[in-house]
Amino acid sequence: MPEVDYCVVGAGFAGLTAALRLKQAGRAVAVLEARDRVGGRTYTEVLADGSWVDRGGAWIGPGQDRIYALMNEFGVPSYKQYTDGKSMMVVDGKQHRYAGTIPWTVSPWATMNLGIGLMKIRQMCRSIPLEAPWEARKAAEWDKISLGAWLDKNLMSGQARDMLDVALAGPYTSAASEVSLLWMLYQMASGGGPDFVVSSKGGAQDSRPVGGMGAIYRPMAAELGDALQLSQPVRFIAQDDDGVAVRSDDLTVRARRVIVAVPLAIAGQIRYEPMLPTDRWFLHQRMPGGAIVKVSVVYDEPFWRADGLSGQTVSPGSPVTLTIDACTDTGTPGVLCVITEGPAARALGRLDEADRRATIVRELVDRFGAKAASPVGYHEQDWTVERYSGGGMISHAPTGVLTEFGPALREPCGRIHWAGTESSAVMCGWVDGAVRSGERAATEVMARETATAPA
C-alpha cells in the first residue's frame, strides 16, 4: 500500500492544480484518475498536421487570473478569439446578421425585451454574495423558481425568451426549467455578470491558449510524473483517526487527507466510510450535469471570414445551437466549433453517428453556404455519455438545492476535502474556477496539517 502525505482523486484542472501545488510545497502526493488521460472536462486533440482542436473547455477571459498564472508558469501564450465580421441569429427559420453582442436586427420588440431581461439579470447578480449565495436577501424567493419560470414571467417576446434561454441556460447544458434561478445568478455573478458570460471580446470567450488546454495540462502532468496514476477509478474512501485509505480496483493509497476533485455526480458514485454528512451526501445526489455535444468541423481554410462572417451563430432549439470560429492562432486550417446543449443535444445523441454528422453539416450549409458541405475533418465529443464526467461541462443546482445544501459545497468532511469548478466562489463553471478550487483545497489541507502538528 503506497503511503503519501496527500491523495488527490481526479486529474482535471482542479485535481492537477491541487497536486502540483502540494508537490511544489514539498509534500508527497498521489493522483488517481479514472480515465486513461488527464484534463477532465477539457480535452485537446492534436491533429495529423500539427494543428489541434479542443473537444471540451477551451476559452479564457479577463479576470481569470489563476489560469493565466498557470499559463505563465509553463510558458503558454494566448491569442484572441476571432470576432471580425458579423454574427448570425437564426429565429423562426430566418437568418439575422448583426454586429456586436445583441442581435438588434431580429425585431425592435424582441431586442427591447432582450435588453430589459439582461438588465434585470445584471441587477440581481449584483446582490449575490459570492462566498454564500444562499444568504442573498432574496435567496429563498429566487431558489424556489426555475430559470425557465423566470423567463416565462419576464420576457413578453417569444423570440427574446428563446434567445435569453440559450444565453442563460446554455452553460448548464440543461433545459431552463431544470435550473434554479438562484444558481444561475450565482454562477453568472461569479464571473462578473451576464455580459461576461455571453461576450467574446472582453468576455468569457475572449481568448484561447496557444496549443489548446492541453498545452497547459500536459506539462502539469509531466511535472507530477509517477505520482499520477491513470485508469484508476476510485471506488472507496475510508477515513480514521490517523488518515485515509483511497481504493481503486487494483490500488490502495494511504494518506493523511484526500482531495476529491471530480464532478459532484461522480463523487456520489464513490463509497465512503464512515458515510458522509447528510447535506454533502444529498448534494451529490442533487447536482447533476447536463447534455452537450461538441463537434469541431475542419475545413482547408476559414472561408466564412472572407464572406464577412465571424463564425458565431445561434439558433435556439436547433440541432446546432451554437457555432463559433475555433481556428488555431495561425488561422488555418479553418475550424468551426459546433455546440449543441440541453434537450437539443439529447435529441442529437439519439441519432446514429452518420445521421448526426449529416444533420450538423446540413445546418452549417444553411448558415454558411455550399463551402460548408465539404469538411476535411470532423471530431465529435458527446460529453453527455462520458462515464467520468457525469454529463455537461458544469453541474447545476435545480430549485431548492442551493439554499438547502449549498453550504456543503466547500466544507471538508473530516479528512476529505473538495475541489472542482462548482466549488469556486469566483469563476464558478470555468477552467479558471477549477484552478482556483485546486489551489484552495491544497492550501486547506496543508493548513490542517499545521493546525494538528504536535507542539
Coordinates of N, CA, C and O in Angstrom, one line a residue, residues 89-237:
M89 N -28.0 35.3 -36.0 CA -29.0 34.7 -35.2 C -30.1 34.1 -36.1 O -30.5 34.8 -37.0
V90 N -30.4 32.8 -35.9 CA -31.5 32.2 -36.7 C -32.7 32.1 -35.9 O -32.7 31.3 -34.9
V91 N -33.8 32.8 -36.2 CA -35.0 32.8 -35.5 C -36.2 32.5 -36.4 O -36.3 33.1 -37.4
D92 N -36.9 31.5 -36.1 CA -38.1 31.0 -36.9 C -37.7 30.8 -38.3 O -38.4 31.2 -39.3
G93 N -36.5 30.2 -38.5 CA -36.0 29.9 -39.8 C -35.4 31.0 -40.6 O -34.9 30.8 -41.7
K94 N -35.4 32.2 -40.1 CA -34.9 33.4 -40.8 C -33.5 33.8 -40.2 O -33.4 33.8 -39.0
Q95 N -32.6 34.1 -41.0 CA -31.2 34.5 -40.6 C -31.1 36.0 -40.4 O -31.6 36.7 -41.3
H96 N -30.6 36.4 -39.3 CA -30.4 37.8 -39.0 C -28.9 38.0 -38.7 O -28.3 37.4 -37.8
R97 N -28.2 38.8 -39.5 CA -26.8 39.1 -39.3 C -26.7 40.5 -38.6 O -27.5 41.4 -38.8
Y98 N -25.8 40.5 -37.7 CA -25.6 41.7 -36.8 C -24.2 41.8 -36.3 O -23.4 40.8 -36.3
A99 N -23.9 43.0 -35.9 CA -22.6 43.2 -35.3 C -22.8 43.5 -33.8 O -23.8 43.9 -33.3
G100 N -21.8 43.1 -33.0 CA -21.8 43.3 -31.5 C -22.4 42.1 -30.8 O -22.4 41.0 -31.4
T101 N -22.9 42.3 -29.6 CA -23.4 41.2 -28.8 C -24.9 41.0 -28.9 O -25.3 39.8 -28.9
I102 N -25.7 42.0 -29.0 CA -27.1 41.9 -29.1 C -27.6 41.8 -30.5 O -27.2 42.7 -31.4
P103 N -28.4 40.8 -30.9 CA -28.9 40.7 -32.3 C -30.0 41.7 -32.5 O -31.2 41.3 -32.6
W104 N -29.7 42.9 -32.7 CA -30.6 44.0 -32.8 C -31.4 43.9 -34.1 O -32.5 44.6 -34.3
T105 N -31.0 43.1 -35.1 CA -31.8 43.0 -36.4 C -33.0 42.1 -36.3 O -33.8 42.1 -37.3
V106 N -33.2 41.4 -35.2 CA -34.3 40.4 -35.2 C -35.6 41.2 -35.2 O -36.5 41.0 -36.1
S107 N -35.9 42.1 -34.3 CA -37.1 42.9 -34.3 C -36.9 43.9 -33.1 O -36.3 43.6 -32.1
P108 N -37.4 45.2 -33.3 CA -37.3 46.1 -32.2 C -37.9 45.6 -30.9 O -37.3 45.8 -29.8
W109 N -39.0 44.9 -31.0 CA -39.7 44.5 -29.8 C -38.9 43.4 -29.1 O -38.7 43.4 -27.9
A110 N -38.4 42.4 -29.9 CA -37.6 41.4 -29.3 C -36.3 41.9 -28.7 O -35.8 41.5 -27.6
T111 N -35.7 42.9 -29.4 CA -34.4 43.5 -29.0 C -34.6 44.2 -27.6 O -33.8 44.1 -26.7
M112 N -35.7 45.0 -27.6 CA -36.0 45.7 -26.4 C -36.3 44.8 -25.2 O -35.7 44.9 -24.1
N113 N -37.0 43.7 -25.4 CA -37.3 42.7 -24.4 C -36.0 42.0 -23.9 O -35.8 41.8 -22.7
L114 N -35.1 41.7 -24.9 CA -33.9 41.1 -24.6 C -33.0 42.0 -23.7 O -32.4 41.6 -22.7
G115 N -33.0 43.3 -24.1 CA -32.2 44.2 -23.3 C -32.7 44.4 -21.9 O -31.9 44.5 -20.9
I116 N -34.0 44.5 -21.7 CA -34.6 44.6 -20.4 C -34.3 43.4 -19.5 O -34.0 43.5 -18.4
G117 N -34.4 42.2 -20.2 CA -34.2 41.0 -19.5 C -32.7 40.9 -18.9 O -32.5 40.6 -17.8
L118 N -31.8 41.3 -19.8 CA -30.4 41.3 -19.4 C -30.1 42.3 -18.3 O -29.4 42.1 -17.4
M119 N -30.8 43.5 -18.4 CA -30.7 44.5 -17.3 C -31.1 44.0 -16.0 O -30.5 44.2 -14.9
K120 N -32.3 43.3 -15.9 CA -32.7 42.7 -14.7 C -31.8 41.7 -14.1 O -31.5 41.6 -12.9
I121 N -31.2 40.8 -15.0 CA -30.2 39.8 -14.6 C -29.0 40.5 -14.0 O -28.5 40.1 -12.9
R122 N -28.5 41.6 -14.6 CA -27.4 42.3 -14.1 C -27.7 42.8 -12.7 O -26.8 42.6 -11.8
Q123 N -28.8 43.4 -12.5 CA -29.2 43.9 -11.2 C -29.2 42.8 -10.1 O -28.7 43.0 -9.0
M124 N -29.8 41.7 -10.4 CA -29.9 40.6 -9.5 C -28.6 40.0 -9.2 O -28.3 39.7 -8.0
C125 N -27.7 39.9 -10.1 CA -26.4 39.4 -9.9 C -25.6 40.2 -8.9 O -24.8 39.7 -8.1
R126 N -25.8 41.5 -8.9 CA -25.0 42.4 -8.1 C -25.4 42.2 -6.6 O -24.6 42.6 -5.7
S127 N -26.5 41.5 -6.3 CA -26.9 41.3 -4.9 C -26.5 40.0 -4.4 O -26.8 39.7 -3.2
I128 N -25.7 39.2 -5.1 CA -25.4 37.9 -4.7 C -24.0 37.9 -4.0 O -23.0 38.3 -4.5
P129 N -24.0 37.5 -2.7 CA -22.7 37.3 -2.0 C -22.0 36.0 -2.5 O -22.5 34.9 -2.3
L130 N -20.9 36.2 -3.2 CA -20.3 35.0 -3.9 C -19.9 33.9 -2.9 O -20.0 32.7 -3.3
E131 N -19.4 34.2 -1.8 CA -19.0 33.1 -0.8 C -20.2 32.4 -0.2 O -20.1 31.3 0.2
A132 N -21.3 33.0 -0.2 CA -22.5 32.4 0.4 C -23.8 32.9 -0.3 O -24.6 33.7 0.2
P133 N -24.0 32.5 -1.6 CA -25.2 32.9 -2.3 C -26.5 32.6 -1.7 O -27.5 33.3 -1.9
W134 N -26.5 31.6 -0.8 CA -27.7 31.2 -0.1 C -28.1 32.2 0.9 O -29.2 32.1 1.5
E135 N -27.2 33.2 1.2 CA -27.5 34.2 2.2 C -28.0 35.5 1.5 O -28.2 36.5 2.2
A136 N -28.1 35.5 0.2 CA -28.7 36.7 -0.5 C -30.0 37.0 0.1 O -30.8 36.2 0.5
R137 N -30.4 38.3 0.0 CA -31.6 38.8 0.7 C -32.8 38.1 0.1 O -33.8 37.8 0.8
K138 N -32.8 37.8 -1.2 CA -33.9 37.2 -1.9 C -33.6 35.7 -2.3 O -34.2 35.1 -3.2
A139 N -32.6 35.1 -1.6 CA -32.2 33.8 -1.9 C -33.4 32.8 -1.9 O -33.5 32.0 -2.9
A140 N -34.2 32.8 -0.9 CA -35.3 31.8 -0.8 C -36.3 32.0 -1.9 O -36.7 31.0 -2.5
E141 N -36.6 33.2 -2.2 CA -37.5 33.5 -3.3 C -36.9 33.0 -4.7 O -37.6 32.4 -5.5
W142 N -35.7 33.4 -4.9 CA -35.1 33.0 -6.2 C -34.8 31.5 -6.3 O -34.7 31.0 -7.5
D143 N -34.6 30.9 -5.2 CA -34.3 29.4 -5.3 C -35.6 28.6 -5.4 O -35.5 27.4 -5.7
K144 N -36.7 29.2 -5.3 CA -38.0 28.5 -5.4 C -38.4 28.3 -6.8 O -39.2 27.5 -7.2
I145 N -37.9 29.2 -7.7 CA -38.3 29.2 -9.1 C -37.2 28.8 -10.0 O -36.0 29.1 -9.8
S146 N -37.5 28.2 -11.2 CA -36.5 27.8 -12.2 C -36.2 29.0 -13.0 O -37.0 30.0 -13.1
L147 N -35.1 29.0 -13.7 CA -34.8 30.0 -14.7 C -35.9 30.0 -15.8 O -36.2 31.1 -16.2
G148 N -36.4 28.9 -16.2 CA -37.4 28.9 -17.2 C -38.7 29.6 -16.8 O -39.3 30.4 -17.5
A149 N -39.1 29.4 -15.5 CA -40.2 30.1 -15.0 C -40.0 31.6 -15.0 O -40.9 32.4 -15.3
W150 N -38.8 32.0 -14.6 CA -38.5 33.5 -14.6 C -38.6 34.1 -16.0 O -39.1 35.2 -16.2
L151 N -38.0 33.3 -17.0 CA -38.1 33.8 -18.4 C -39.5 33.9 -18.8 O -39.9 34.9 -19.5
D152 N -40.3 32.9 -18.5 CA -41.7 33.0 -18.9 C -42.4 34.2 -18.4 O -43.3 34.8 -19.0
K153 N -42.1 34.6 -17.1 CA -42.8 35.7 -16.5 C -42.2 37.0 -16.9 O -43.0 38.0 -17.0
N154 N -41.0 37.1 -17.3 CA -40.3 38.4 -17.5 C -40.1 38.8 -19.0 O -39.7 39.9 -19.3
L155 N -40.2 37.8 -19.9 CA -39.9 38.0 -21.3 C -41.2 37.9 -22.1 O -41.8 36.8 -22.2
M156 N -41.8 39.0 -22.6 CA -43.0 39.1 -23.3 C -42.9 38.6 -24.7 O -43.8 38.0 -25.3
S157 N -41.7 38.8 -25.3 CA -41.4 38.4 -26.7 C -40.9 36.9 -26.7 O -40.0 36.6 -26.0
G158 N -41.6 36.1 -27.4 CA -41.2 34.7 -27.5 C -39.8 34.6 -28.1 O -39.0 33.7 -27.7
Q159 N -39.5 35.4 -29.1 CA -38.1 35.4 -29.7 C -37.1 35.8 -28.7 O -36.0 35.2 -28.6
A160 N -37.3 36.8 -27.9 CA -36.4 37.3 -26.9 C -36.2 36.2 -25.8 O -35.1 35.9 -25.3
R161 N -37.3 35.5 -25.5 CA -37.2 34.5 -24.5 C -36.3 33.3 -25.0 O -35.5 32.8 -24.2
D162 N -36.5 32.9 -26.2 CA -35.7 31.9 -26.8 C -34.2 32.3 -26.8 O -33.3 31.4 -26.5
M163 N -33.9 33.5 -27.1 CA -32.5 34.0 -27.2 C -31.9 34.0 -25.8 O -30.7 33.6 -25.6
L164 N -32.6 34.5 -24.8 CA -32.1 34.6 -23.5 C -32.0 33.2 -22.9 O -31.1 32.9 -22.1
D165 N -32.9 32.3 -23.3 CA -32.8 30.9 -22.8 C -31.5 30.3 -23.2 O -30.8 29.6 -22.4
V166 N -31.1 30.5 -24.5 CA -29.8 29.9 -25.0 C -28.6 30.5 -24.2 O -27.7 29.9 -23.8
A167 N -28.7 31.9 -24.0 CA -27.6 32.6 -23.4 C -27.4 32.2 -21.9 O -26.3 32.0 -21.4
L168 N -28.6 32.0 -21.2 CA -28.5 31.8 -19.7 C -28.6 30.4 -19.3 O -27.9 30.0 -18.3
A169 N -29.4 29.6 -20.0 CA -29.5 28.1 -19.6 C -28.4 27.3 -20.3 O -28.0 26.2 -19.8
G170 N -27.9 27.8 -21.4 CA -26.8 27.1 -22.2 C -25.7 26.6 -21.4 O -25.2 25.4 -21.5
P171 N -25.1 27.4 -20.5 CA -23.9 27.0 -19.7 C -24.2 25.7 -18.9 O -23.2 25.0 -18.5
Y172 N -25.4 25.5 -18.6 CA -25.8 24.3 -17.7 C -26.2 23.1 -18.5 O -26.5 22.1 -17.9
T173 N -26.2 23.3 -19.8 CA -26.5 22.2 -20.8 C -27.7 21.4 -20.4 O -27.8 20.2 -20.5
S174 N -28.7 22.2 -19.9 CA -30.0 21.6 -19.5 C -31.1 22.5 -19.8 O -30.9 23.7 -20.2
A175 N -32.3 22.0 -19.8 CA -33.5 22.9 -20.0 C -33.5 24.0 -18.9 O -33.2 23.7 -17.8
A176 N -34.0 25.2 -19.3 CA -34.1 26.2 -18.3 C -35.0 25.9 -17.1 O -34.9 26.3 -16.0
S177 N -36.0 25.0 -17.4 CA -36.9 24.5 -16.4 C -36.2 23.7 -15.3 O -36.7 23.4 -14.2
E178 N -35.0 23.2 -15.6 CA -34.3 22.3 -14.7 C -33.3 23.1 -13.7 O -32.8 22.5 -12.8
V179 N -33.1 24.4 -14.0 CA -32.1 25.1 -13.3 C -32.7 26.2 -12.4 O -33.6 26.9 -12.8
S180 N -32.2 26.2 -11.1 CA -32.7 27.2 -10.2 C -32.2 28.6 -10.7 O -31.1 28.8 -11.1
L181 N -33.1 29.6 -10.5 CA -32.8 31.0 -10.8 C -31.6 31.4 -9.9 O -30.7 32.1 -10.4
L182 N -31.6 31.1 -8.7 CA -30.5 31.5 -7.8 C -29.2 30.9 -8.2 O -28.2 31.6 -8.2
W183 N -29.2 29.6 -8.7 CA -27.9 29.1 -9.1 C -27.4 29.8 -10.3 O -26.2 30.1 -10.4
M184 N -28.3 30.1 -11.3 CA -27.9 30.9 -12.5 C -27.3 32.2 -12.1 O -26.2 32.6 -12.6
L185 N -28.0 32.9 -11.2 CA -27.5 34.3 -10.7 C -26.1 34.1 -10.1 O -25.2 34.9 -10.3
Y186 N -26.0 33.1 -9.2 CA -24.7 32.9 -8.5 C -23.6 32.6 -9.5 O -22.5 33.2 -9.5
Q187 N -23.8 31.7 -10.4 CA -22.8 31.3 -11.3 C -22.4 32.5 -12.2 O -21.2 32.7 -12.5
M188 N -23.3 33.2 -12.7 CA -23.0 34.3 -13.6 C -22.4 35.5 -12.8 O -21.4 36.1 -13.3
A189 N -22.8 35.7 -11.6 CA -22.2 36.7 -10.7 C -20.7 36.4 -10.4 O -19.9 37.3 -10.3
S190 N -20.4 35.1 -10.3 CA -19.1 34.7 -10.0 C -18.1 35.1 -11.1 O -16.9 35.2 -10.9
G191 N -18.6 35.3 -12.3 CA -17.8 35.7 -13.5 C -17.9 37.2 -13.8 O -17.3 37.7 -14.8
G192 N -18.7 37.9 -13.0 CA -18.9 39.3 -13.2 C -20.2 39.7 -13.8 O -20.4 40.9 -14.0
G193 N -21.1 38.8 -14.1 CA -22.4 39.1 -14.6 C -22.6 38.6 -16.0 O -21.7 38.0 -16.6
P194 N -23.8 38.7 -16.5 CA -24.2 38.1 -17.8 C -23.4 38.6 -19.0 O -23.2 37.9 -20.0
D195 N -23.0 39.9 -18.9 CA -22.3 40.4 -20.1 C -21.0 39.7 -20.3 O -20.6 39.4 -21.4
F196 N -20.3 39.3 -19.2 CA -19.1 38.5 -19.3 C -19.4 37.1 -19.9 O -18.6 36.6 -20.8
V197 N -20.4 36.5 -19.5 CA -20.8 35.2 -19.9 C -21.1 35.1 -21.4 O -20.6 34.2 -22.1
V198 N -21.8 36.1 -21.9 CA -22.3 36.0 -23.3 C -21.3 36.6 -24.3 O -21.6 36.5 -25.5
S199 N -20.3 37.3 -23.8 CA -19.4 38.1 -24.7 C -18.2 37.3 -25.2 O -17.6 36.5 -24.4
S200 N -17.8 37.6 -26.4 CA -16.5 37.1 -26.8 C -15.4 38.1 -26.5 O -14.7 38.0 -25.5
K201 N -15.4 39.2 -27.2 CA -14.4 40.3 -26.9 C -14.6 40.8 -25.5 O -15.7 41.4 -25.2
G202 N -13.6 40.6 -24.6 CA -13.7 41.1 -23.2 C -14.5 40.2 -22.3 O -14.7 40.6 -21.2
G203 N -14.9 39.1 -22.8 CA -15.8 38.2 -22.0 C -15.2 36.8 -21.9 O -14.0 36.6 -22.0
A204 N -16.1 35.9 -21.6 CA -15.6 34.5 -21.3 C -15.0 33.8 -22.5 O -14.3 32.8 -22.4
Q205 N -15.3 34.3 -23.7 CA -14.7 33.7 -24.9 C -13.7 34.7 -25.6 O -13.6 34.7 -26.8
D206 N -13.0 35.4 -24.7 CA -12.1 36.4 -25.3 C -10.9 35.9 -25.9 O -10.4 36.4 -27.0
S207 N -10.3 34.8 -25.4 CA -9.0 34.3 -25.8 C -8.9 32.8 -25.7 O -9.8 32.2 -25.1
R208 N -7.9 32.2 -26.2 CA -7.6 30.8 -26.1 C -6.1 30.6 -25.9 O -5.3 31.4 -26.3
P209 N -5.7 29.5 -25.2 CA -4.3 29.2 -25.1 C -3.7 28.7 -26.4 O -4.4 27.9 -27.1
V210 N -2.6 29.1 -26.8 CA -1.9 28.6 -28.0 C -1.6 27.1 -27.7 O -0.9 26.8 -26.7
G211 N -2.1 26.2 -28.6 CA -1.9 24.8 -28.4 C -3.1 24.2 -27.6 O -3.1 22.9 -27.4
G212 N -4.1 25.0 -27.3 CA -5.3 24.4 -26.6 C -5.0 24.2 -25.1 O -3.9 24.4 -24.6
M213 N -6.0 23.7 -24.4 CA -5.9 23.5 -23.0 C -4.8 22.4 -22.7 O -4.2 22.4 -21.6
G214 N -4.6 21.5 -23.6 CA -3.6 20.5 -23.4 C -2.2 21.1 -23.3 O -1.3 20.4 -22.7
A215 N -2.0 22.2 -23.8 CA -0.6 22.9 -23.7 C -0.4 23.3 -22.3 O 0.8 23.5 -21.9
I216 N -1.4 23.3 -21.4 CA -1.3 23.7 -20.0 C -1.3 22.4 -19.2 O -0.4 22.2 -18.3
Y217 N -2.3 21.5 -19.4 CA -2.4 20.3 -18.5 C -1.3 19.3 -18.8 O -0.9 18.5 -17.9
R218 N -0.8 19.2 -20.0 CA 0.3 18.2 -20.3 C 1.6 18.5 -19.5 O 2.1 17.6 -18.8
P219 N 2.1 19.7 -19.4 CA 3.3 19.9 -18.6 C 3.0 19.8 -17.1 O 3.9 19.5 -16.3
M220 N 1.7 20.1 -16.7 CA 1.4 19.9 -15.3 C 1.5 18.4 -14.9 O 2.1 18.0 -13.9
A221 N 1.0 17.6 -15.8 CA 1.0 16.1 -15.6 C 2.5 15.6 -15.6 O 2.9 14.8 -14.8
A222 N 3.3 16.2 -16.5 CA 4.7 15.8 -16.6 C 5.4 16.1 -15.4 O 6.3 15.3 -14.9
E223 N 5.1 17.3 -14.8 CA 5.8 17.6 -13.5 C 5.4 16.7 -12.4 O 6.2 16.5 -11.5
L224 N 4.2 16.2 -12.4 CA 3.8 15.3 -11.4 C 4.4 13.9 -11.5 O 4.5 13.1 -10.5
G225 N 4.7 13.5 -12.8 CA 5.5 12.3 -13.0 C 4.8 11.0 -12.5 O 3.6 10.8 -12.7
D226 N 5.5 10.2 -11.8 CA 5.0 8.9 -11.3 C 3.9 9.1 -10.2 O 3.2 8.1 -9.9
A227 N 3.7 10.3 -9.7 CA 2.6 10.5 -8.7 C 1.3 10.4 -9.4 O 0.3 10.1 -8.7
L228 N 1.2 10.5 -10.7 CA -0.1 10.4 -11.4 C -0.3 9.0 -11.9 O 0.5 8.4 -12.6
Q229 N -1.4 8.4 -11.5 CA -1.8 7.1 -11.9 C -3.1 7.1 -12.7 O -4.2 7.5 -12.2
L230 N -3.1 6.8 -14.0 CA -4.3 6.8 -14.9 C -5.0 5.5 -14.8 O -4.5 4.4 -14.3
S231 N -6.2 5.5 -15.3 CA -7.1 4.3 -15.4 C -7.3 3.7 -14.0 O -7.3 2.5 -13.8
Q232 N -7.5 4.5 -13.0 CA -7.7 4.1 -11.6 C -8.9 4.8 -11.0 O -8.8 5.7 -10.2
P233 N -10.1 4.3 -11.4 CA -11.3 4.9 -10.9 C -11.4 4.6 -9.4 O -11.4 3.4 -9.0
V234 N -11.6 5.6 -8.6 CA -11.7 5.4 -7.1 C -13.0 4.9 -6.8 O -14.1 5.4 -7.2
R235 N -13.1 3.8 -6.0 CA -14.3 3.1 -5.6 C -14.7 3.4 -4.2 O -15.9 3.4 -3.8
F236 N -13.7 3.6 -3.3 CA -13.9 3.6 -1.9 C -12.9 4.5 -1.2 O -11.7 4.5 -1.5
I237 N -13.4 5.3 -0.2 CA -12.6 6.1 0.6 C -13.0 5.9 2.0 O -14.1 6.1 2.4

